[in-house]
Coordinates of C-alpha atoms in Angstrom, one line a residue:
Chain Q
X156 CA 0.0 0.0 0.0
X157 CA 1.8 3.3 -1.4
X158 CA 1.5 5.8 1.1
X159 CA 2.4 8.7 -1.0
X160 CA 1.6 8.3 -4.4
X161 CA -2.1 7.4 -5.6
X162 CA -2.0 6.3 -9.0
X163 CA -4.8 7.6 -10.8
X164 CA -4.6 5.5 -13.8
X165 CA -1.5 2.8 -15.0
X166 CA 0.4 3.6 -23.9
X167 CA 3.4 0.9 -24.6
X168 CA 0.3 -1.7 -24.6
X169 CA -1.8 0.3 -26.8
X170 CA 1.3 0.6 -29.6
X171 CA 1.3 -3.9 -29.8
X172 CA -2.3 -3.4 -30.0
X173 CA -3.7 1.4 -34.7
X174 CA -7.0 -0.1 -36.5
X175 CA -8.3 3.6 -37.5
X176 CA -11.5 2.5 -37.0
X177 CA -12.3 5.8 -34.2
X178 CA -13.2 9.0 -34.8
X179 CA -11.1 11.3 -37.6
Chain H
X25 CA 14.0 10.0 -23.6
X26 CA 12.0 9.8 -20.3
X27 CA 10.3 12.5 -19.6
X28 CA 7.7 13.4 -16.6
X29 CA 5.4 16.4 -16.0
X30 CA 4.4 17.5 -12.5
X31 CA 2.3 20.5 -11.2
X32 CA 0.2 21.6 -8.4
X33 CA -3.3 22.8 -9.1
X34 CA -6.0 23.9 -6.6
X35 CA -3.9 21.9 -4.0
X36 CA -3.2 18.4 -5.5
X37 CA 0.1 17.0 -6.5
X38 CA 0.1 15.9 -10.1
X39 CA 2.5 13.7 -11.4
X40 CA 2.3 12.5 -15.0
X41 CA 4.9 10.3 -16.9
X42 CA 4.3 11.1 -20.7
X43 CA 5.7 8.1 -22.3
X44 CA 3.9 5.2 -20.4
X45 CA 0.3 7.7 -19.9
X46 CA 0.5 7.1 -16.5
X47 CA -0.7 9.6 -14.2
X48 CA 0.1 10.2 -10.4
X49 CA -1.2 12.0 -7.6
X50 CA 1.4 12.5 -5.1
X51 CA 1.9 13.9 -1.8
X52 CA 4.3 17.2 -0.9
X53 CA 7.5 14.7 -0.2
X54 CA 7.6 13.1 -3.4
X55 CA 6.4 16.1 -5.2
X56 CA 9.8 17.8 -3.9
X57 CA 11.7 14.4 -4.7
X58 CA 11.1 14.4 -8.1
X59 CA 12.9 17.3 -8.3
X60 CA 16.2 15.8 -7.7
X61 CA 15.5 12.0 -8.2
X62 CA 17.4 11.7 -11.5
X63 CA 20.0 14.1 -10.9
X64 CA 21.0 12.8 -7.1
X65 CA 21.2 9.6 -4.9
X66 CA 18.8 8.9 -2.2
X67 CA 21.2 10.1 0.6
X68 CA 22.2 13.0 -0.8
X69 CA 18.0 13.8 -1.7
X70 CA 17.0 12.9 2.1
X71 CA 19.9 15.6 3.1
X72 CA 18.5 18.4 0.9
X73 CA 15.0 17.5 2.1
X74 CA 15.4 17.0 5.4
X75 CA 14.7 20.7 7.2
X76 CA 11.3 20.4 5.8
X77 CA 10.0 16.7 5.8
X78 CA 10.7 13.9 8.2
X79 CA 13.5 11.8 6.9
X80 CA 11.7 8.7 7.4
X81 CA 8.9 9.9 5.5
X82 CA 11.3 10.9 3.0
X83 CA 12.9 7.0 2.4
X84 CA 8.9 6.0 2.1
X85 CA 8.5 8.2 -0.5
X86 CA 12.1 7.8 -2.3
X87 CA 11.3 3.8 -2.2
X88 CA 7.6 4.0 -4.4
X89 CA 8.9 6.6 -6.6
X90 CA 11.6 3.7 -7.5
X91 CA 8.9 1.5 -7.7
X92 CA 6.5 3.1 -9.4
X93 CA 10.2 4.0 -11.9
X94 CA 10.9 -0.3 -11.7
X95 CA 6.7 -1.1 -12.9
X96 CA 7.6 1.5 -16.0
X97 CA 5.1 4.4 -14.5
X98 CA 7.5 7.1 -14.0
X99 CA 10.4 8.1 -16.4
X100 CA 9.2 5.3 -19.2
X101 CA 11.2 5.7 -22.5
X102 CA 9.8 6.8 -25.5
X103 CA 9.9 3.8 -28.1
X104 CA 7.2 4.2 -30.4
X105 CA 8.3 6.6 -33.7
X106 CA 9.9 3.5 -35.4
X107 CA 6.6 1.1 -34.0
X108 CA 5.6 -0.4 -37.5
X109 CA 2.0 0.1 -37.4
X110 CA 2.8 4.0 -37.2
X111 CA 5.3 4.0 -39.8
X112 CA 3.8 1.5 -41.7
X113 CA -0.3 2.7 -41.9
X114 CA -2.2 2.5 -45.1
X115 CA -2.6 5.5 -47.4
X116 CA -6.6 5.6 -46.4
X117 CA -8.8 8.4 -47.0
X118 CA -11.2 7.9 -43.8
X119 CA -13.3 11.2 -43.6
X120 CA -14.5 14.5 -45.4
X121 CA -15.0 18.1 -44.3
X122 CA -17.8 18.8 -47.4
X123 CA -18.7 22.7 -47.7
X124 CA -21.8 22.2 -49.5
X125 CA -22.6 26.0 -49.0
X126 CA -19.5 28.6 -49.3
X127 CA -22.0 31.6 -48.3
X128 CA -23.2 32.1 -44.8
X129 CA -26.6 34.1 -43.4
X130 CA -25.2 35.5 -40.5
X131 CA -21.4 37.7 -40.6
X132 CA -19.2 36.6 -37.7
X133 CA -16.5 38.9 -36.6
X134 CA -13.8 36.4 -36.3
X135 CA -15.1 34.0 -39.1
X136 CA -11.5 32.4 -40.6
X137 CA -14.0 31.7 -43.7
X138 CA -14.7 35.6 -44.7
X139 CA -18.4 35.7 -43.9
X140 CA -18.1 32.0 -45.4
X141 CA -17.1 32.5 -48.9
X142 CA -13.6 32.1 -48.3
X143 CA -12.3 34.9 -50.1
X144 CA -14.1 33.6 -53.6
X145 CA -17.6 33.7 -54.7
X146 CA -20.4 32.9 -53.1
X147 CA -21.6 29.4 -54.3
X148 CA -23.3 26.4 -52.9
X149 CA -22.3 22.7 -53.9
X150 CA -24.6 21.2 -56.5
X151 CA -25.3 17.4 -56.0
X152 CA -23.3 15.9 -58.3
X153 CA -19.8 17.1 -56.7
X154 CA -21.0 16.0 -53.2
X155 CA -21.8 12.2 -55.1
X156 CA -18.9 12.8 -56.9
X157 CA -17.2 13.5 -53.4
X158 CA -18.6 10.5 -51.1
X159 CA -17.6 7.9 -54.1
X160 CA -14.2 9.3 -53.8
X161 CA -14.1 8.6 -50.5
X162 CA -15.8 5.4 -50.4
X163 CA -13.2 4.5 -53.1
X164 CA -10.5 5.5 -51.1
X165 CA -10.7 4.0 -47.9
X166 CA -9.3 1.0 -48.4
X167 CA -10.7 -1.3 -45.3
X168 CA -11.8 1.4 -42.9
X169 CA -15.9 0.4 -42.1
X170 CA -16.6 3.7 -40.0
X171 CA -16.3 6.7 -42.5
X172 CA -17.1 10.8 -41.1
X173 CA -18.8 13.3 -43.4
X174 CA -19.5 16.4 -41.5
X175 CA -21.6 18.7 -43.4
X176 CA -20.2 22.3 -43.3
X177 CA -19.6 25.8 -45.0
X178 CA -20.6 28.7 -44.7
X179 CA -23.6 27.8 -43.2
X180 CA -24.7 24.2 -44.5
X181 CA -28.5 24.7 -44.1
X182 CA -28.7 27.1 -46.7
X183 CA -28.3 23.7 -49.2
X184 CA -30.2 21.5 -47.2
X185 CA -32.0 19.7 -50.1
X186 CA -28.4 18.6 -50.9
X187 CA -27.8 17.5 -47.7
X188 CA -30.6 15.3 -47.2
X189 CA -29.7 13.7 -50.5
X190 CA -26.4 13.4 -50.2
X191 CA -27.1 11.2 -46.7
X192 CA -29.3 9.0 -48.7
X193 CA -26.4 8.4 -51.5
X194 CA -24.1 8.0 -49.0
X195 CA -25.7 5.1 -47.0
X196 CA -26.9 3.7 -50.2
X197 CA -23.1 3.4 -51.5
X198 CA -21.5 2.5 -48.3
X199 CA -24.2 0.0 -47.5
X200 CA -23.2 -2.1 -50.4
X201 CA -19.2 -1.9 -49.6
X202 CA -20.6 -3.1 -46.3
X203 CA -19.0 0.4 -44.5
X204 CA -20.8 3.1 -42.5
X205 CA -20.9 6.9 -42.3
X206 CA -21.3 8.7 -39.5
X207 CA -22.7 12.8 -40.2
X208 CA -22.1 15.3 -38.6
X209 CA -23.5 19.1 -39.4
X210 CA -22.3 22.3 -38.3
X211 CA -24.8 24.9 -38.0
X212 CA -25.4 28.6 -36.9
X213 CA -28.9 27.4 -36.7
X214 CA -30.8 30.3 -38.5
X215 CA -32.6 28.6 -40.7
X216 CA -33.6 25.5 -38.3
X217 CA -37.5 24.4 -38.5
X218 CA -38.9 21.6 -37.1
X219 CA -38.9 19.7 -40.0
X220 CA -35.1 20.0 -39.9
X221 CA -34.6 19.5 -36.6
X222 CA -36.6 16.0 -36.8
X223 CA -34.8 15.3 -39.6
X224 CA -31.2 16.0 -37.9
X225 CA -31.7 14.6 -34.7
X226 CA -32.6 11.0 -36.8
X227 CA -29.7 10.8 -39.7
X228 CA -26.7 13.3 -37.8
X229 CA -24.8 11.1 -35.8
X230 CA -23.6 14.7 -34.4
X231 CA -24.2 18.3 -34.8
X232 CA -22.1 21.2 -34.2
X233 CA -24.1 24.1 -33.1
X234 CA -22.4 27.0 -32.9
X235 CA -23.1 30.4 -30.6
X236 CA -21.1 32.4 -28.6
X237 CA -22.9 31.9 -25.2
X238 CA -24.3 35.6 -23.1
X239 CA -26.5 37.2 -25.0
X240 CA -24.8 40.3 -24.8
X241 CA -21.7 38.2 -26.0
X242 CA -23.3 36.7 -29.0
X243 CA -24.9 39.4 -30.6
X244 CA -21.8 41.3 -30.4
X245 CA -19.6 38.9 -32.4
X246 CA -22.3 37.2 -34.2
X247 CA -24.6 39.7 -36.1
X248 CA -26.9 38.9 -38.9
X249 CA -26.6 40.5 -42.0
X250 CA -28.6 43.3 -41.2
X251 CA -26.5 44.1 -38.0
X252 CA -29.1 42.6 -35.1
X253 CA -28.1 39.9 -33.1
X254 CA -28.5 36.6 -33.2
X255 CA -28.9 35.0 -29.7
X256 CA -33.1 35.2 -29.4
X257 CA -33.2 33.9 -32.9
X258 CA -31.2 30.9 -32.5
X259 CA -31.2 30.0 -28.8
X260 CA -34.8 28.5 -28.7
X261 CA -34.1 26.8 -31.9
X262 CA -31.2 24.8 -30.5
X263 CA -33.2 24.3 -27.0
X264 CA -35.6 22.4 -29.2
X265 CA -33.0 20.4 -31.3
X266 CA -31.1 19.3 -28.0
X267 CA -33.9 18.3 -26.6
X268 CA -34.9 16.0 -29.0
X269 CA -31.2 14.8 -29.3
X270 CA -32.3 12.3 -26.2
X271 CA -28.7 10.1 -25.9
X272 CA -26.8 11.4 -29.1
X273 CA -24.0 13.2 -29.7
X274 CA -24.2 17.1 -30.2
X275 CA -22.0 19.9 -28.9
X276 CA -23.1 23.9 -28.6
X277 CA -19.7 25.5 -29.4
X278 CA -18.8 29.0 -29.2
X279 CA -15.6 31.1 -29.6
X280 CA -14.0 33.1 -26.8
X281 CA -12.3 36.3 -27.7
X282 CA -10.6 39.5 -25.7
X283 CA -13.9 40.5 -25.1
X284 CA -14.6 38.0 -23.1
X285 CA -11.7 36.3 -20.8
X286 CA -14.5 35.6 -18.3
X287 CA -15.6 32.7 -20.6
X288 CA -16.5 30.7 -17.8
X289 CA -19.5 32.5 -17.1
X290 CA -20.1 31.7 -21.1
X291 CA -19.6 28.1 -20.2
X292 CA -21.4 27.7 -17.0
X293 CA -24.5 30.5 -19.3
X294 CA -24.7 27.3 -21.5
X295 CA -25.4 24.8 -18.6
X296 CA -28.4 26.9 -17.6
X297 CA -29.6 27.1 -20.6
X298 CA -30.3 23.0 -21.2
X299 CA -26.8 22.5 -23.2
X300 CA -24.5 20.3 -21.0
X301 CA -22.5 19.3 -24.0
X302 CA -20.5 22.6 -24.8
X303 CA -17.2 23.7 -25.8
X304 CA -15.9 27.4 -26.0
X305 CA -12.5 27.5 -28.3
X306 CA -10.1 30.9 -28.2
X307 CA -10.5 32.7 -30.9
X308 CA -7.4 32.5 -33.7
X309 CA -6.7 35.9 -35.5
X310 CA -4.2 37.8 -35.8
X311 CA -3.1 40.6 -33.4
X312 CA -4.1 43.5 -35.4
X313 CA -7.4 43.0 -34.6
X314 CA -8.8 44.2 -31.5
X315 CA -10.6 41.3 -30.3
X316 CA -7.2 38.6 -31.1
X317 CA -5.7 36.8 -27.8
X318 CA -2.6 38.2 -27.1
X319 CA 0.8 36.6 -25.4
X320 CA -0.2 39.0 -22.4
X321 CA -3.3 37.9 -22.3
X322 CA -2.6 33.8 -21.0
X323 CA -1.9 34.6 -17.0
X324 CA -5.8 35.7 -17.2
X325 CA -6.9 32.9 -19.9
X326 CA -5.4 30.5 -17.4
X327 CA -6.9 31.7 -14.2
X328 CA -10.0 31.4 -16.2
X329 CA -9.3 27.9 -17.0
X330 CA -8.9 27.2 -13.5
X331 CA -11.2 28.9 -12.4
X332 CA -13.7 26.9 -14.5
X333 CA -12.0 23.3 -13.6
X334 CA -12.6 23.8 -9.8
X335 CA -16.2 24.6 -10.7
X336 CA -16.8 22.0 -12.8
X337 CA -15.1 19.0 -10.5
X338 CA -17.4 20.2 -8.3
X339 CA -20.4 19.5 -9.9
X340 CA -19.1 16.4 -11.5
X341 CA -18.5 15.1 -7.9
X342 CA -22.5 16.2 -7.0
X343 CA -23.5 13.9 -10.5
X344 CA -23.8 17.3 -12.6
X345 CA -23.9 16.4 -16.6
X346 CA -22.1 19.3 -17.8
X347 CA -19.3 18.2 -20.3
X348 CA -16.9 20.8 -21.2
X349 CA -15.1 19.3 -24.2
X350 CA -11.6 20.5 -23.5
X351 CA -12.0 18.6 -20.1
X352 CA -12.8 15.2 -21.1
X353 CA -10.2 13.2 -20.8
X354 CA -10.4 9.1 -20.7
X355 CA -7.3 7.6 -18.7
X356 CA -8.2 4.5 -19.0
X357 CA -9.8 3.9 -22.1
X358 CA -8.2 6.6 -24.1
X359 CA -6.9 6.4 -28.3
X360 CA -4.4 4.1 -28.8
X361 CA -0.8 5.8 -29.0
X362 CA -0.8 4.9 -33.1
X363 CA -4.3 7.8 -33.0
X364 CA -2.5 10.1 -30.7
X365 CA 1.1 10.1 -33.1
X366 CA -1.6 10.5 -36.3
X367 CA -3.6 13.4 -34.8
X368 CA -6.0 14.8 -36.6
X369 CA -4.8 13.7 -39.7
X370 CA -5.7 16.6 -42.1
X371 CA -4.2 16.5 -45.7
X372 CA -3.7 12.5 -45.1
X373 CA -7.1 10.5 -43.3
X374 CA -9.1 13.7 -43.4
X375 CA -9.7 16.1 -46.4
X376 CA -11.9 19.2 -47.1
X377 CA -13.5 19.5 -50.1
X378 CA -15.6 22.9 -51.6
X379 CA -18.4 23.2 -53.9
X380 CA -16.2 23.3 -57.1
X381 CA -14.6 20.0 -56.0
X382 CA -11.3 21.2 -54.9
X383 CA -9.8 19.3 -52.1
X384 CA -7.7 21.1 -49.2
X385 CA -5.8 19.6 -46.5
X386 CA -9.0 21.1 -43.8
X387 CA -11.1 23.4 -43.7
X388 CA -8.6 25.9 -42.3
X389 CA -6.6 25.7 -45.5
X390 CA -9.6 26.1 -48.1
X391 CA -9.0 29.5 -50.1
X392 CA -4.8 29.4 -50.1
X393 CA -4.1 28.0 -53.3
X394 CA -1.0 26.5 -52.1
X395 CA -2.4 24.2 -50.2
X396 CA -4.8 23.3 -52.8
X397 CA -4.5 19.0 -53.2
X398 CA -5.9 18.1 -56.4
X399 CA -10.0 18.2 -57.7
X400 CA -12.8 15.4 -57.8
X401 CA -13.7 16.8 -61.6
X402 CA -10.0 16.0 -62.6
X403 CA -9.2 13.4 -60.4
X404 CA -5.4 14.5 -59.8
X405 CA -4.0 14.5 -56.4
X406 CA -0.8 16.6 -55.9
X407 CA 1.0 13.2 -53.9
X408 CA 3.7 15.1 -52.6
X409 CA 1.6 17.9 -50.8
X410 CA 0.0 14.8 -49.1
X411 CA 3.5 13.6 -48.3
X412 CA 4.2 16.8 -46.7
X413 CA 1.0 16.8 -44.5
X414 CA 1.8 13.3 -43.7
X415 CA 5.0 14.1 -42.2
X416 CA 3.5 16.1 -39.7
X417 CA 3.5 14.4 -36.4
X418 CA 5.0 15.0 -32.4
X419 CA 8.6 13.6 -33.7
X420 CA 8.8 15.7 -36.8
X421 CA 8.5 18.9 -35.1
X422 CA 10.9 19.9 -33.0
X423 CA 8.9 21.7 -30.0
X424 CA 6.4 18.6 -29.6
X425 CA 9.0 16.0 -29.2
X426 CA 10.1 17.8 -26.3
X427 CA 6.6 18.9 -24.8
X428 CA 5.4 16.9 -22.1
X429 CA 1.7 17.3 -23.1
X430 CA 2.4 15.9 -27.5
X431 CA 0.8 12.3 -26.5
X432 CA -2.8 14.5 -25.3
X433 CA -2.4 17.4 -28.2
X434 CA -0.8 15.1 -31.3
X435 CA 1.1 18.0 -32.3
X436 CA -1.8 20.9 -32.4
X437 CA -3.4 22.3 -35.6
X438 CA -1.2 22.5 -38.9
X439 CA -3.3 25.7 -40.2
X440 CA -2.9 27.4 -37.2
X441 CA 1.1 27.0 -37.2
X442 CA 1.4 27.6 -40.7
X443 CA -0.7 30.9 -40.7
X444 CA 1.4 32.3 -37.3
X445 CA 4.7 30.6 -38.0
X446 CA 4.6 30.1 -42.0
X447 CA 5.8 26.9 -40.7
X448 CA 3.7 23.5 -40.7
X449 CA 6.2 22.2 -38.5
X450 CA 6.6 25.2 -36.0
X451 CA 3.3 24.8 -33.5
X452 CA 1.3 27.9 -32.6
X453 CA 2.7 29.0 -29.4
X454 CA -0.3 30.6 -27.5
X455 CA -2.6 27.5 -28.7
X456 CA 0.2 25.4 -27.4
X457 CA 0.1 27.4 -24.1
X458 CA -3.9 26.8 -23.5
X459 CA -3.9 23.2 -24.7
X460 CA -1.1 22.5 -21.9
X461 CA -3.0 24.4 -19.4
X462 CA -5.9 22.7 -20.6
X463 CA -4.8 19.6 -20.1
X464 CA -3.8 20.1 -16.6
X465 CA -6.9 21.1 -15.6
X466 CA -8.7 18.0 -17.3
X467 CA -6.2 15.9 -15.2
X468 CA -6.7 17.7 -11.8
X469 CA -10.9 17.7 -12.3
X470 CA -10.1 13.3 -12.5
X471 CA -7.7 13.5 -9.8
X472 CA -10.2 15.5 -7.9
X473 CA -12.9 13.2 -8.5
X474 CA -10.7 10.3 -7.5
X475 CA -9.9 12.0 -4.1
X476 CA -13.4 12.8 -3.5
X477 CA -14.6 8.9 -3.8
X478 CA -11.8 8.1 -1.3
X479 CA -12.8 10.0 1.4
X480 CA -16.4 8.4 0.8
X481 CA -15.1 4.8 0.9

């Protein structure tokens, strides 16, 4: 349990995973 | 390069690590450790610390910033301008800006369209371009399914039996390549009746709908063409198009300018008036004019920002629906890195094409010739200008790859940095300046929220 840092959310994932399917 | 950003904002410590997207909220210790982490061992941190924070409190601190450093959340490396499915994506034409009217019915002060001719004649698109148009980019599109038209000018309504058949054409052509468009219209909303409204709020997947905000605001920077204003014409127009909108899309977007830093109160006007999806944007112009932001205007711009943030956290934390564009942000579910390197993708993905069937880079760049791409009647495209425009991304200009905010802005408007700079590769500094500061406030309003459920577990 981190007593000074909250982590409010944990891109290298995202750059294995560019199907241009979203909004242009 | 590793790179983190940290500031303080209405009392929380925000820690963000650009390359990995991860974002921190952090106490005073390990705010003020950051400051030396890289630079300095732990010992010699403690020591420089230790007249103003406990020294054990200090190590605890020191020991989850390595941690957080060992998991890849702080000081991640930047490995993705060589990733192959940014170097290598497909040559795909994937939406259209389509002026199907270059004349407009009301005279805008700060209109970057001249009144919406763009500095030609006034014309509006006959059908045959607009076909002419969505075949192109059906043909083009290679294996992109979801395809954007947004319907725009000048003021689109002012062709609205184009409109309505270019929607049917459109789903007639994409149904049988087994793809989908999704419209969009921008409007001023003068010439809205209810049989347009009904006919919006079933075939737009979103509408635009632009006014200014305070009355007093409006009329002065939005004028019809015989000098009244515009607000009472237009606001119960929109009332009754968003409130047949039920759960879809729409956004009521005005423009802030000098005379009116206090845009909050334009934001927080629109709340009251039924619109909880808004965005205000700063107006672009030069500085000649009177009512241009200016370099010394940003301390005020930003306290405004903030101002507004605070505001709305607050009533996002009491289950308010407000939604100020600029401060929706998705941590979790946000684009993919591959969308955030491509931006918005004008001159490549997205195109703008006018009523004679010239096609532009955007909207923004419709009227300068140099920037003209090629035309639908002759069916050339000038390859090399769309070379150039896609070369533009964070690593190819030199300011974003050092910015801590390029992965959130994708590098900022080409238009805007060529018309300032004469540069497409040299960002627009003061847009640069409120995107950051926008960004921060988007990130403290989450953090905020975050906080808030916390104390309520």
């Amino acid at each position: 349990m981190k007593k000074h840092i909250k982590t409010l959310t944990s891109l290298k994932e995202s750059a294995s995973k560019g199907c241009g399917e979203c909004q242009t | 390069m590793s790179m983190i950003h940290k500031f303080r904002l209405h009392g929380i410590n925000i820690v963000v690590d650009v390359n990995s997207g991860a974002v921190h909220v952090v106490d005073n210790e390990a705010f003020d450790i950051l400051d030396y982490y890289k630079e300095k061992n732990q010992k010699h941190v403690i020591e420089i610390l230790s007249s103003k924070y406990d020294k054990e409190k200090l190590k605890e601190a020191y020991t989850e910033i390595q941690n957080l450093e060992n998991e890849g959340l702080l000081y991640s490396k930047d490995d993705y301008q060589y990733n192959p499915s940014f170097t290598n994506r497909e040559h795909v034409v994937k939406a259209l800006c389509l002026h199907v009217a270059h004349d407009c019915n009301l005279k805008c002060k700060y209109c970057f369209a001249s009144q919406g001719n763009f500095n030609g004649d006034a014309k509006l698109m006959d059908i045959e371009i607009g076909k002419k148009a969505l075949e192109f980019l059906v043909q083009n599109s290679g294996n992109r399914k979801n395809l954007e038209v947004d319907f725009f000018g000048g003021e689109p309504l002012m062709n609205w039996e184009v409109v309505k058949e270019l929607v049917d054409y459109g789903n007639k052509i994409a149904s049988e390549k087994g793809k989908r468009f999704r419209f969009t219209i921008t409007t001023n909303g003068v010439l809205l009746d209810d049989e347009k409204i009904d006919y919006i709020n079933k075939y737009m997947h979103n509408v635009v709908l632009s006014l200014d905000g305070r009355k007093e605001i409006n009329d002065k920077m939005r004028p019809t063409l015989n000098d009244k204003g515009s607000y009472d014409l237009i606001v119960p127009k929109f009332q009754k198009l968003v409130d047949g909108r039920k759960d879809k899309y729409y956004y009521v977007r005005g423009t802030f300018t000098r005379e009116n830093i206090d845009f909050s109160r334009d934001v927080l006007h629109f709340a009251d008036l039924g619109f909880e999806l808004n965005s205000v944007e700063p107006v672009v112009d030069s500085e000649d004019n009177p009512y241009a932001l200016r370099e010394e205007d940003l301390p005020k711009v930003f306290q405004e920002y903030e101002k507004l943030a605070l505001e709305y956290a607050n009533r996002k934390i009491n289950g308010d629906k407000l939604t100020f564009f600029h401060f929706v942000i998705d941590l979790n579910q946000g684009p993919c890195v591959i969308k955030r390197l491509v931006g918005c993708g004008a001159g490549t993905e997205y195109l703008a094409i006018t009523p004679e069937g010239d096609i532009y880079p955007c909207h923004q760049f419709v009227g300068n010739e140099d920037f003209k791409l090629g035309n639908l009647l002759t069916n050339n495209i000038d390859l090399d200008k769309v070379d150039q425009f896609r070369d533009l991304h964070v690593y190819s200009k030199d300011e974003c790859k050092k910015c801590w905010a390029k992965f959130y802005c994708s590098g900022g408007c080409h238009a805007n940095a060529y018309n300032f700079n004469k540069d497409l590769k040299k960002p627009y500094k003061l847009g640069c300046e409120m995107q950051k500061k926008r960004i921060e406030c988007a990130l403290m309003i989450q953090a905020k929220i975050m906080l808030e459920g916390d104390k309520n577990d």
